[in-house]
mmCIF file with all atom_site columns, C-alpha atoms and ligand atoms in Angstrom:
data_model
loop_
_atom_site.group_PDB
_atom_site.id
_atom_site.type_symbol
_atom_site.label_atom_id
_atom_site.label_alt_id
_atom_site.label_comp_id
_atom_site.label_asym_id
_atom_site.label_entity_id
_atom_site.label_seq_id
_atom_site.pdbx_PDB_ins_code
_atom_site.Cartn_x
_atom_site.Cartn_y
_atom_site.Cartn_z
_atom_site.occupancy
_atom_site.B_iso_or_equiv
_atom_site.pdbx_formal_charge
_atom_site.auth_seq_id
_atom_site.auth_comp_id
_atom_site.auth_asym_id
_atom_site.auth_atom_id
_atom_site.pdbx_PDB_model_num
ATOM   1   C  CA  . MET P 1 1   ? 150.751 240.727 -127.637 1.00 56.00 ? 1   MET P CA  1
ATOM   2   C  CA  . ASP P 1 2   ? 154.359 239.420 -127.665 1.00 67.00 ? 2   ASP P CA  1
ATOM   3   C  CA  . ASP P 1 3   ? 155.127 240.300 -124.065 1.00 88.00 ? 3   ASP P CA  1
ATOM   4   C  CA  . SER P 1 4   ? 152.010 238.635 -122.627 1.00 96.00 ? 4   SER P CA  1
ATOM   5   C  CA  . ILE P 1 5   ? 152.725 237.530 -119.075 1.00 96.00 ? 5   ILE P CA  1
ATOM   6   C  CA  . PRO P 1 6   ? 151.461 234.314 -117.461 1.00 96.00 ? 6   PRO P CA  1
ATOM   7   C  CA  . ILE P 1 7   ? 148.778 234.743 -114.806 1.00 97.00 ? 7   ILE P CA  1
ATOM   8   C  CA  . SER P 1 8   ? 150.859 232.523 -112.518 1.00 95.00 ? 8   SER P CA  1
ATOM   9   C  CA  . ALA P 1 9   ? 153.461 235.331 -112.442 1.00 96.00 ? 9   ALA P CA  1
ATOM   10  C  CA  . LEU P 1 10  ? 150.866 237.656 -110.872 1.00 97.00 ? 10  LEU P CA  1
ATOM   11  C  CA  . GLN P 1 11  ? 150.200 235.128 -108.139 1.00 94.00 ? 11  GLN P CA  1
ATOM   12  C  CA  . HIS P 1 12  ? 153.941 234.690 -107.539 1.00 95.00 ? 12  HIS P CA  1
ATOM   13  C  CA  . TYR P 1 13  ? 154.419 238.469 -107.466 1.00 97.00 ? 13  TYR P CA  1
ATOM   14  C  CA  . VAL P 1 14  ? 151.773 238.911 -104.750 1.00 96.00 ? 14  VAL P CA  1
ATOM   15  C  CA  . PHE P 1 15  ? 153.353 236.061 -102.757 1.00 94.00 ? 15  PHE P CA  1
ATOM   16  C  CA  . CYS P 1 16  ? 156.827 237.622 -103.103 1.00 95.00 ? 16  CYS P CA  1
ATOM   17  C  CA  . PRO P 1 17  ? 158.354 239.700 -105.948 1.00 96.00 ? 17  PRO P CA  1
ATOM   18  C  CA  . ARG P 1 18  ? 161.690 237.937 -105.455 1.00 96.00 ? 18  ARG P CA  1
ATOM   19  C  CA  . GLN P 1 19  ? 160.045 234.539 -105.903 1.00 95.00 ? 19  GLN P CA  1
ATOM   20  C  CA  . CYS P 1 20  ? 158.369 235.863 -109.068 1.00 96.00 ? 20  CYS P CA  1
ATOM   21  C  CA  . ALA P 1 21  ? 161.758 236.994 -110.423 1.00 96.00 ? 21  ALA P CA  1
ATOM   22  C  CA  . TYR P 1 22  ? 163.397 233.649 -109.621 1.00 94.00 ? 22  TYR P CA  1
ATOM   23  C  CA  . ILE P 1 23  ? 160.698 231.760 -111.500 1.00 94.00 ? 23  ILE P CA  1
ATOM   24  C  CA  . HIS P 1 24  ? 159.937 234.056 -114.427 1.00 94.00 ? 24  HIS P CA  1
ATOM   25  C  CA  . ILE P 1 25  ? 163.305 235.789 -114.997 1.00 94.00 ? 25  ILE P CA  1
ATOM   26  C  CA  . GLU P 1 26  ? 165.897 233.294 -113.747 1.00 91.00 ? 26  GLU P CA  1
ATOM   27  C  CA  . ARG P 1 27  ? 163.691 230.312 -114.730 1.00 89.00 ? 27  ARG P CA  1
ATOM   28  C  CA  . VAL P 1 28  ? 164.417 228.559 -111.435 1.00 88.00 ? 28  VAL P CA  1
ATOM   29  C  CA  . TRP P 1 29  ? 161.857 226.353 -109.759 1.00 79.00 ? 29  TRP P CA  1
ATOM   30  C  CA  . GLN P 1 30  ? 162.078 223.855 -106.945 1.00 71.00 ? 30  GLN P CA  1
ATOM   31  C  CA  . ASP P 1 31  ? 159.166 221.777 -105.697 1.00 67.00 ? 31  ASP P CA  1
ATOM   32  C  CA  . ASN P 1 32  ? 158.680 221.322 -101.985 1.00 65.00 ? 32  ASN P CA  1
ATOM   33  C  CA  . TYR P 1 33  ? 156.129 219.188 -100.143 1.00 64.00 ? 33  TYR P CA  1
ATOM   34  C  CA  . LEU P 1 34  ? 153.428 221.866 -100.506 1.00 63.00 ? 34  LEU P CA  1
ATOM   35  C  CA  . THR P 1 35  ? 153.918 222.497 -104.237 1.00 70.00 ? 35  THR P CA  1
ATOM   36  C  CA  . ALA P 1 36  ? 154.080 218.745 -104.941 1.00 70.00 ? 36  ALA P CA  1
ATOM   37  C  CA  . LEU P 1 37  ? 150.677 218.327 -103.257 1.00 70.00 ? 37  LEU P CA  1
ATOM   38  C  CA  . GLY P 1 38  ? 149.326 221.220 -105.325 1.00 69.00 ? 38  GLY P CA  1
ATOM   39  C  CA  . ASN P 1 39  ? 150.571 219.589 -108.549 1.00 72.00 ? 39  ASN P CA  1
ATOM   40  C  CA  . GLN P 1 40  ? 148.856 216.322 -107.632 1.00 73.00 ? 40  GLN P CA  1
ATOM   41  C  CA  . LEU P 1 41  ? 145.559 218.103 -107.014 1.00 69.00 ? 41  LEU P CA  1
ATOM   42  C  CA  . HIS P 1 42  ? 145.727 219.934 -110.353 1.00 72.00 ? 42  HIS P CA  1
ATOM   43  C  CA  . GLN P 1 43  ? 146.525 216.717 -112.237 1.00 72.00 ? 43  GLN P CA  1
ATOM   44  C  CA  . ARG P 1 44  ? 143.412 215.142 -110.734 1.00 69.00 ? 44  ARG P CA  1
ATOM   45  C  CA  . VAL P 1 45  ? 141.253 218.154 -111.587 1.00 70.00 ? 45  VAL P CA  1
ATOM   46  C  CA  . HIS P 1 46  ? 142.541 218.373 -115.150 1.00 67.00 ? 46  HIS P CA  1
ATOM   47  C  CA  . SER P 1 47  ? 142.157 214.640 -115.847 1.00 65.00 ? 47  SER P CA  1
ATOM   48  C  CA  . HIS P 1 48  ? 138.340 214.896 -115.734 1.00 64.00 ? 48  HIS P CA  1
ATOM   49  C  CA  . GLU P 1 49  ? 136.459 215.405 -119.001 1.00 66.00 ? 49  GLU P CA  1
ATOM   50  C  CA  . ALA P 1 50  ? 134.071 218.233 -119.774 1.00 67.00 ? 50  ALA P CA  1
ATOM   51  C  CA  . GLU P 1 51  ? 130.535 217.275 -118.747 1.00 68.00 ? 51  GLU P CA  1
ATOM   52  C  CA  . THR P 1 52  ? 126.940 218.396 -119.158 1.00 71.00 ? 52  THR P CA  1
ATOM   53  C  CA  . ARG P 1 53  ? 124.187 218.141 -116.564 1.00 72.00 ? 53  ARG P CA  1
ATOM   54  C  CA  . VAL P 1 54  ? 120.739 219.725 -116.522 1.00 73.00 ? 54  VAL P CA  1
ATOM   55  C  CA  . ASN P 1 55  ? 121.278 223.445 -117.184 1.00 84.00 ? 55  ASN P CA  1
ATOM   56  C  CA  . LEU P 1 56  ? 124.989 223.135 -116.299 1.00 91.00 ? 56  LEU P CA  1
ATOM   57  C  CA  . ARG P 1 57  ? 127.963 222.567 -118.592 1.00 93.00 ? 57  ARG P CA  1
ATOM   58  C  CA  . THR P 1 58  ? 131.529 222.360 -117.341 1.00 93.00 ? 58  THR P CA  1
ATOM   59  C  CA  . GLU P 1 59  ? 134.827 222.897 -119.150 1.00 93.00 ? 59  GLU P CA  1
ATOM   60  C  CA  . ARG P 1 60  ? 138.163 221.965 -117.604 1.00 92.00 ? 60  ARG P CA  1
ATOM   61  C  CA  . SER P 1 61  ? 141.691 223.305 -118.155 1.00 91.00 ? 61  SER P CA  1
ATOM   62  C  CA  . VAL P 1 62  ? 140.350 226.330 -120.043 1.00 94.00 ? 62  VAL P CA  1
ATOM   63  C  CA  . GLN P 1 63  ? 143.025 228.430 -121.788 1.00 95.00 ? 63  GLN P CA  1
ATOM   64  C  CA  . VAL P 1 64  ? 142.395 232.149 -121.305 1.00 97.00 ? 64  VAL P CA  1
ATOM   65  C  CA  . GLN P 1 65  ? 144.043 235.356 -122.470 1.00 97.00 ? 65  GLN P CA  1
ATOM   66  C  CA  . SER P 1 66  ? 143.456 239.073 -122.676 1.00 97.00 ? 66  SER P CA  1
ATOM   67  C  CA  . GLN P 1 67  ? 145.012 240.931 -125.573 1.00 95.00 ? 67  GLN P CA  1
ATOM   68  C  CA  . SER P 1 68  ? 144.301 244.288 -123.995 1.00 95.00 ? 68  SER P CA  1
ATOM   69  C  CA  . LEU P 1 69  ? 145.860 243.429 -120.603 1.00 97.00 ? 69  LEU P CA  1
ATOM   70  C  CA  . GLY P 1 70  ? 148.657 241.280 -122.037 1.00 97.00 ? 70  GLY P CA  1
ATOM   71  C  CA  . ILE P 1 71  ? 148.104 238.267 -119.796 1.00 98.00 ? 71  ILE P CA  1
ATOM   72  C  CA  . HIS P 1 72  ? 147.363 234.595 -120.410 1.00 97.00 ? 72  HIS P CA  1
ATOM   73  C  CA  . GLY P 1 73  ? 146.821 231.453 -118.367 1.00 96.00 ? 73  GLY P CA  1
ATOM   74  C  CA  . GLN P 1 74  ? 144.641 228.467 -117.684 1.00 94.00 ? 74  GLN P CA  1
ATOM   75  C  CA  . LEU P 1 75  ? 141.727 228.088 -115.326 1.00 93.00 ? 75  LEU P CA  1
ATOM   76  C  CA  . ASP P 1 76  ? 140.841 224.793 -113.675 1.00 93.00 ? 76  ASP P CA  1
ATOM   77  C  CA  . LEU P 1 77  ? 137.082 224.663 -114.152 1.00 94.00 ? 77  LEU P CA  1
ATOM   78  C  CA  . LEU P 1 78  ? 134.466 226.791 -115.863 1.00 96.00 ? 78  LEU P CA  1
ATOM   79  C  CA  . GLU P 1 79  ? 130.799 226.257 -115.004 1.00 95.00 ? 79  GLU P CA  1
ATOM   80  C  CA  . ILE P 1 80  ? 128.364 227.519 -117.626 1.00 95.00 ? 80  ILE P CA  1
ATOM   81  C  CA  . ARG P 1 81  ? 124.661 227.978 -116.921 1.00 94.00 ? 81  ARG P CA  1
ATOM   82  C  CA  . ASP P 1 82  ? 122.223 229.127 -119.605 1.00 89.00 ? 82  ASP P CA  1
ATOM   83  C  CA  . ASP P 1 83  ? 119.109 231.227 -119.398 1.00 84.00 ? 83  ASP P CA  1
ATOM   84  C  CA  . PRO P 1 84  ? 120.393 233.653 -118.330 1.00 89.00 ? 84  PRO P CA  1
ATOM   85  C  CA  . LEU P 1 85  ? 123.998 232.953 -119.333 1.00 91.00 ? 85  LEU P CA  1
ATOM   86  C  CA  . CYS P 1 86  ? 126.208 232.784 -116.243 1.00 94.00 ? 86  CYS P CA  1
ATOM   87  C  CA  . LEU P 1 87  ? 129.908 231.808 -116.249 1.00 96.00 ? 87  LEU P CA  1
ATOM   88  C  CA  . THR P 1 88  ? 131.559 230.758 -112.988 1.00 96.00 ? 88  THR P CA  1
ATOM   89  C  CA  . PRO P 1 89  ? 135.314 230.136 -112.946 1.00 97.00 ? 89  PRO P CA  1
ATOM   90  C  CA  . VAL P 1 90  ? 136.493 227.811 -110.173 1.00 96.00 ? 90  VAL P CA  1
ATOM   91  C  CA  . GLU P 1 91  ? 140.173 227.531 -109.211 1.00 94.00 ? 91  GLU P CA  1
ATOM   92  C  CA  . TYR P 1 92  ? 141.309 224.583 -107.070 1.00 93.00 ? 92  TYR P CA  1
ATOM   93  C  CA  . LYS P 1 93  ? 143.818 225.131 -104.283 1.00 90.00 ? 93  LYS P CA  1
ATOM   94  C  CA  . ARG P 1 94  ? 145.634 222.658 -102.088 1.00 84.00 ? 94  ARG P CA  1
ATOM   95  C  CA  . GLY P 1 95  ? 145.541 224.531 -98.784  1.00 84.00 ? 95  GLY P CA  1
ATOM   96  C  CA  . LYS P 1 96  ? 142.991 226.682 -96.995  1.00 84.00 ? 96  LYS P CA  1
ATOM   97  C  CA  . PRO P 1 97  ? 141.883 230.294 -97.542  1.00 84.00 ? 97  PRO P CA  1
ATOM   98  C  CA  . LYS P 1 98  ? 144.922 232.582 -97.310  1.00 78.00 ? 98  LYS P CA  1
ATOM   99  C  CA  . VAL P 1 99  ? 145.518 235.940 -95.718  1.00 77.00 ? 99  VAL P CA  1
ATOM   100 C  CA  . SER P 1 100 ? 147.469 236.961 -98.820  1.00 85.00 ? 100 SER P CA  1
ATOM   101 C  CA  . ASP P 1 101 ? 145.546 238.135 -101.889 1.00 93.00 ? 101 ASP P CA  1
ATOM   102 C  CA  . CYS P 1 102 ? 147.545 235.941 -104.278 1.00 93.00 ? 102 CYS P CA  1
ATOM   103 C  CA  . ASP P 1 103 ? 144.695 233.471 -105.000 1.00 94.00 ? 103 ASP P CA  1
ATOM   104 C  CA  . ARG P 1 104 ? 142.085 236.239 -105.365 1.00 96.00 ? 104 ARG P CA  1
ATOM   105 C  CA  . VAL P 1 105 ? 144.284 238.194 -107.786 1.00 97.00 ? 105 VAL P CA  1
ATOM   106 C  CA  . GLN P 1 106 ? 144.910 235.058 -109.868 1.00 97.00 ? 106 GLN P CA  1
ATOM   107 C  CA  . LEU P 1 107 ? 141.168 234.354 -110.013 1.00 97.00 ? 107 LEU P CA  1
ATOM   108 C  CA  . CYS P 1 108 ? 140.320 237.946 -110.928 1.00 98.00 ? 108 CYS P CA  1
ATOM   109 C  CA  . ALA P 1 109 ? 142.914 237.921 -113.736 1.00 98.00 ? 109 ALA P CA  1
ATOM   110 C  CA  . GLN P 1 110 ? 141.240 234.771 -115.132 1.00 98.00 ? 110 GLN P CA  1
ATOM   111 C  CA  . VAL P 1 111 ? 137.879 236.532 -114.965 1.00 98.00 ? 111 VAL P CA  1
ATOM   112 C  CA  . LEU P 1 112 ? 139.230 239.604 -116.801 1.00 98.00 ? 112 LEU P CA  1
ATOM   113 C  CA  . CYS P 1 113 ? 140.501 237.302 -119.567 1.00 98.00 ? 113 CYS P CA  1
ATOM   114 C  CA  . LEU P 1 114 ? 137.175 235.467 -119.838 1.00 97.00 ? 114 LEU P CA  1
ATOM   115 C  CA  . GLU P 1 115 ? 135.267 238.755 -120.035 1.00 97.00 ? 115 GLU P CA  1
ATOM   116 C  CA  . ASP P 1 116 ? 137.559 239.852 -122.866 1.00 96.00 ? 116 ASP P CA  1
ATOM   117 C  CA  . MET P 1 117 ? 137.269 236.577 -124.765 1.00 96.00 ? 117 MET P CA  1
ATOM   118 C  CA  . ARG P 1 118 ? 133.569 235.767 -124.355 1.00 94.00 ? 118 ARG P CA  1
ATOM   119 C  CA  . ASP P 1 119 ? 132.069 239.229 -124.076 1.00 93.00 ? 119 ASP P CA  1
ATOM   120 C  CA  . VAL P 1 120 ? 130.399 238.513 -120.727 1.00 95.00 ? 120 VAL P CA  1
ATOM   121 C  CA  . SER P 1 121 ? 130.302 240.159 -117.344 1.00 96.00 ? 121 SER P CA  1
ATOM   122 C  CA  . ILE P 1 122 ? 131.270 238.028 -114.325 1.00 97.00 ? 122 ILE P CA  1
ATOM   123 C  CA  . LYS P 1 123 ? 130.352 239.209 -110.847 1.00 97.00 ? 123 LYS P CA  1
ATOM   124 C  CA  . ARG P 1 124 ? 131.677 236.345 -108.760 1.00 97.00 ? 124 ARG P CA  1
ATOM   125 C  CA  . ALA P 1 125 ? 133.973 233.332 -108.992 1.00 98.00 ? 125 ALA P CA  1
ATOM   126 C  CA  . ALA P 1 126 ? 135.112 230.629 -106.589 1.00 97.00 ? 126 ALA P CA  1
ATOM   127 C  CA  . LEU P 1 127 ? 138.231 229.230 -104.970 1.00 96.00 ? 127 LEU P CA  1
ATOM   128 C  CA  . TRP P 1 128 ? 137.936 225.600 -103.857 1.00 93.00 ? 128 TRP P CA  1
ATOM   129 C  CA  . TYR P 1 129 ? 140.302 224.663 -101.014 1.00 92.00 ? 129 TYR P CA  1
ATOM   130 C  CA  . TRP P 1 130 ? 141.303 221.031 -100.562 1.00 87.00 ? 130 TRP P CA  1
ATOM   131 C  CA  . GLN P 1 131 ? 142.211 221.322 -96.887  1.00 86.00 ? 131 GLN P CA  1
ATOM   132 C  CA  . VAL P 1 132 ? 138.772 222.597 -95.860  1.00 89.00 ? 132 VAL P CA  1
ATOM   133 C  CA  . ARG P 1 133 ? 136.991 221.015 -98.850  1.00 88.00 ? 133 ARG P CA  1
ATOM   134 C  CA  . LYS P 1 134 ? 134.715 223.895 -99.605  1.00 89.00 ? 134 LYS P CA  1
ATOM   135 C  CA  . ARG P 1 135 ? 134.211 226.781 -101.953 1.00 92.00 ? 135 ARG P CA  1
ATOM   136 C  CA  . GLU P 1 136 ? 135.007 230.313 -101.058 1.00 94.00 ? 136 GLU P CA  1
ATOM   137 C  CA  . TRP P 1 137 ? 133.003 232.750 -103.157 1.00 96.00 ? 137 TRP P CA  1
ATOM   138 C  CA  . ILE P 1 138 ? 134.949 235.794 -104.300 1.00 96.00 ? 138 ILE P CA  1
ATOM   139 C  CA  . ALA P 1 139 ? 133.185 238.982 -105.407 1.00 97.00 ? 139 ALA P CA  1
ATOM   140 C  CA  . ILE P 1 140 ? 134.861 240.319 -108.533 1.00 98.00 ? 140 ILE P CA  1
ATOM   141 C  CA  . ASP P 1 141 ? 134.285 243.912 -107.480 1.00 98.00 ? 141 ASP P CA  1
ATOM   142 C  CA  . GLN P 1 142 ? 135.913 247.146 -108.563 1.00 98.00 ? 142 GLN P CA  1
ATOM   143 C  CA  . ALA P 1 143 ? 138.466 247.090 -105.743 1.00 98.00 ? 143 ALA P CA  1
ATOM   144 C  CA  . LEU P 1 144 ? 139.739 243.612 -106.711 1.00 98.00 ? 144 LEU P CA  1
ATOM   145 C  CA  . ARG P 1 145 ? 139.751 244.554 -110.416 1.00 98.00 ? 145 ARG P CA  1
ATOM   146 C  CA  . ARG P 1 146 ? 141.840 247.667 -109.682 1.00 98.00 ? 146 ARG P CA  1
ATOM   147 C  CA  . GLN P 1 147 ? 144.203 245.724 -107.429 1.00 98.00 ? 147 GLN P CA  1
ATOM   148 C  CA  . THR P 1 148 ? 144.678 243.064 -110.119 1.00 98.00 ? 148 THR P CA  1
ATOM   149 C  CA  . GLN P 1 149 ? 145.381 245.664 -112.800 1.00 98.00 ? 149 GLN P CA  1
ATOM   150 C  CA  . SER P 1 150 ? 147.978 247.326 -110.612 1.00 98.00 ? 150 SER P CA  1
ATOM   151 C  CA  . ILE P 1 151 ? 149.629 243.928 -109.930 1.00 98.00 ? 151 ILE P CA  1
ATOM   152 C  CA  . ILE P 1 152 ? 149.731 243.309 -113.698 1.00 98.00 ? 152 ILE P CA  1
ATOM   153 C  CA  . SER P 1 153 ? 151.591 246.643 -114.156 1.00 98.00 ? 153 SER P CA  1
ATOM   154 C  CA  . ALA P 1 154 ? 153.979 245.940 -111.263 1.00 98.00 ? 154 ALA P CA  1
ATOM   155 C  CA  . THR P 1 155 ? 154.730 242.417 -112.523 1.00 98.00 ? 155 THR P CA  1
ATOM   156 C  CA  . ARG P 1 156 ? 155.326 243.710 -116.048 1.00 97.00 ? 156 ARG P CA  1
ATOM   157 C  CA  . ALA P 1 157 ? 157.769 246.315 -114.673 1.00 97.00 ? 157 ALA P CA  1
ATOM   158 C  CA  . LEU P 1 158 ? 159.593 243.656 -112.618 1.00 97.00 ? 158 LEU P CA  1
ATOM   159 C  CA  . LEU P 1 159 ? 159.957 241.327 -115.616 1.00 97.00 ? 159 LEU P CA  1
ATOM   160 C  CA  . ALA P 1 160 ? 161.067 244.211 -117.869 1.00 96.00 ? 160 ALA P CA  1
ATOM   161 C  CA  . ALA P 1 161 ? 163.745 245.242 -115.331 1.00 96.00 ? 161 ALA P CA  1
ATOM   162 C  CA  . GLY P 1 162 ? 165.095 241.680 -115.443 1.00 96.00 ? 162 GLY P CA  1
ATOM   163 C  CA  . GLU P 1 163 ? 166.689 241.872 -112.005 1.00 95.00 ? 163 GLU P CA  1
ATOM   164 C  CA  . LEU P 1 164 ? 166.257 239.897 -108.804 1.00 94.00 ? 164 LEU P CA  1
ATOM   165 C  CA  . PRO P 1 165 ? 164.813 242.142 -106.057 1.00 95.00 ? 165 PRO P CA  1
ATOM   166 C  CA  . ALA P 1 166 ? 166.544 242.076 -102.668 1.00 92.00 ? 166 ALA P CA  1
ATOM   167 C  CA  . ALA P 1 167 ? 165.409 239.421 -100.180 1.00 93.00 ? 167 ALA P CA  1
ATOM   168 C  CA  . GLY P 1 168 ? 163.210 240.443 -97.281  1.00 91.00 ? 168 GLY P CA  1
ATOM   169 C  CA  . TYR P 1 169 ? 162.478 237.752 -94.709  1.00 93.00 ? 169 TYR P CA  1
ATOM   170 C  CA  . SER P 1 170 ? 158.718 237.433 -94.030  1.00 92.00 ? 170 SER P CA  1
ATOM   171 C  CA  . SER P 1 171 ? 156.167 234.845 -92.941  1.00 90.00 ? 171 SER P CA  1
ATOM   172 C  CA  . ALA P 1 172 ? 155.762 233.867 -96.625  1.00 91.00 ? 172 ALA P CA  1
ATOM   173 C  CA  . CYS P 1 173 ? 159.326 232.478 -96.605  1.00 94.00 ? 173 CYS P CA  1
ATOM   174 C  CA  . LYS P 1 174 ? 158.264 229.528 -94.437  1.00 91.00 ? 174 LYS P CA  1
ATOM   175 C  CA  . ALA P 1 175 ? 156.077 228.182 -97.257  1.00 88.00 ? 175 ALA P CA  1
ATOM   176 C  CA  . CYS P 1 176 ? 158.405 229.121 -100.107 1.00 92.00 ? 176 CYS P CA  1
ATOM   177 C  CA  . SER P 1 177 ? 159.931 226.272 -102.088 1.00 89.00 ? 177 SER P CA  1
ATOM   178 C  CA  . LEU P 1 178 ? 162.887 228.503 -103.020 1.00 92.00 ? 178 LEU P CA  1
ATOM   179 C  CA  . PHE P 1 179 ? 163.894 229.111 -99.402  1.00 94.00 ? 179 PHE P CA  1
ATOM   180 C  CA  . ASP P 1 180 ? 167.212 227.195 -99.623  1.00 91.00 ? 180 ASP P CA  1
ATOM   181 C  CA  . LEU P 1 181 ? 168.202 228.921 -102.831 1.00 91.00 ? 181 LEU P CA  1
ATOM   182 C  CA  . CYS P 1 182 ? 167.152 232.384 -101.690 1.00 94.00 ? 182 CYS P CA  1
ATOM   183 C  CA  . MET P 1 183 ? 168.528 232.238 -98.131  1.00 93.00 ? 183 MET P CA  1
ATOM   184 C  CA  . PRO P 1 184 ? 166.295 235.168 -97.117  1.00 93.00 ? 184 PRO P CA  1
ATOM   185 C  CA  . LYS P 1 185 ? 167.737 235.533 -93.601  1.00 89.00 ? 185 LYS P CA  1
ATOM   186 C  CA  . GLN P 1 186 ? 171.330 235.720 -94.794  1.00 85.00 ? 186 GLN P CA  1
ATOM   187 C  CA  . ASN P 1 187 ? 170.440 237.972 -97.728  1.00 77.00 ? 187 ASN P CA  1
ATOM   188 C  CA  . ASP P 1 188 ? 168.054 240.271 -95.905  1.00 72.00 ? 188 ASP P CA  1
ATOM   189 C  CA  . HIS P 1 189 ? 170.096 243.459 -95.496  1.00 64.00 ? 189 HIS P CA  1
ATOM   190 C  CA  . SER P 1 190 ? 167.173 245.636 -94.406  1.00 56.00 ? 190 SER P CA  1
ATOM   191 C  CA  . GLN P 1 191 ? 168.301 245.410 -90.737  1.00 54.00 ? 191 GLN P CA  1
ATOM   192 C  CA  . ASP P 1 192 ? 171.872 246.465 -91.698  1.00 57.00 ? 192 ASP P CA  1
ATOM   193 C  CA  . TYR P 1 193 ? 170.372 249.426 -93.466  1.00 49.00 ? 193 TYR P CA  1
ATOM   194 C  CA  . VAL P 1 194 ? 168.340 250.429 -90.387  1.00 47.00 ? 194 VAL P CA  1
ATOM   195 C  CA  . LYS P 1 195 ? 171.407 250.028 -88.129  1.00 54.00 ? 195 LYS P CA  1
ATOM   196 C  CA  . GLN P 1 196 ? 173.498 252.106 -90.498  1.00 57.00 ? 196 GLN P CA  1
ATOM   197 C  CA  . LEU P 1 197 ? 170.815 254.786 -90.565  1.00 50.00 ? 197 LEU P CA  1
ATOM   198 C  CA  . PHE P 1 198 ? 170.812 255.109 -86.771  1.00 53.00 ? 198 PHE P CA  1
ATOM   199 C  CA  . CYS P 1 199 ? 174.618 254.986 -86.475  1.00 56.00 ? 199 CYS P CA  1
ATOM   200 C  CA  . GLU P 1 200 ? 174.924 257.831 -88.883  1.00 49.00 ? 200 GLU P CA  1
HETATM 201 S  S1  . LIG M 2 .   ? 162.406 232.661 -99.412  1.00 92.59 ? 1   LIG M S1  1
HETATM 202 FE FE1 . LIG M 2 .   ? 161.182 234.477 -98.902  1.00 92.59 ? 1   LIG M FE1 1
HETATM 203 S  S2  . LIG M 2 .   ? 162.242 236.253 -99.844  1.00 92.59 ? 1   LIG M S2  1
HETATM 204 FE FE2 . LIG M 2 .   ? 163.040 234.354 -100.771 1.00 92.59 ? 1   LIG M FE2 1
HETATM 205 S  S3  . LIG M 2 .   ? 161.844 234.082 -102.641 1.00 92.59 ? 1   LIG M S3  1
HETATM 206 FE FE3 . LIG M 2 .   ? 160.869 232.879 -101.025 1.00 92.59 ? 1   LIG M FE3 1
HETATM 207 S  S4  . LIG M 2 .   ? 159.310 234.208 -100.109 1.00 92.59 ? 1   LIG M S4  1
HETATM 208 FE FE4 . LIG M 2 .   ? 160.710 235.510 -101.303 1.00 92.59 ? 1   LIG M FE4 1
#
């Protein structure tokens, strides 16, 4: 599919649609302290070779795509157990478990791709968080699958529209590397709109 969208765009969309548009429409990116730490972690994860232990194989930096959903990306680690065959994707994250669904949606999108490519069914996957140094198991249930599919549609619509959505200041802005570029407080006109509504 020519208009396949990167799975990272889904994660950015859940974090903030405006951030997603900056990165995937305007092609703007700025690292901050948090993203630089994340890059370091991923370089370390991806520098390890594939390995085989008793009844467990691992693949790293696995390219995935789904023709039917029109998405593609890369997952950090795939654990493969035989007899019965069981695939477990593991995505590494710098911080700790988040309130936002952005990591879970990213992981689910990777699972949907793997299911398409390898003709398997995956019931759970894992997020590994550096700050707490442990795995969080994520059930790939119907609710998360539906949510991920609706994020894919919303992200596709945003990218097709090709426009930067209006800024809306939120708690996410504090961790956003595009804060200085976006200036969400200065550009957030939602309060003006509310004032205007009540004045009229
Ligand atoms: S600063 Fe806030 S509104 Fe602007 S792109 Fe980042 S998260 Fe979105």
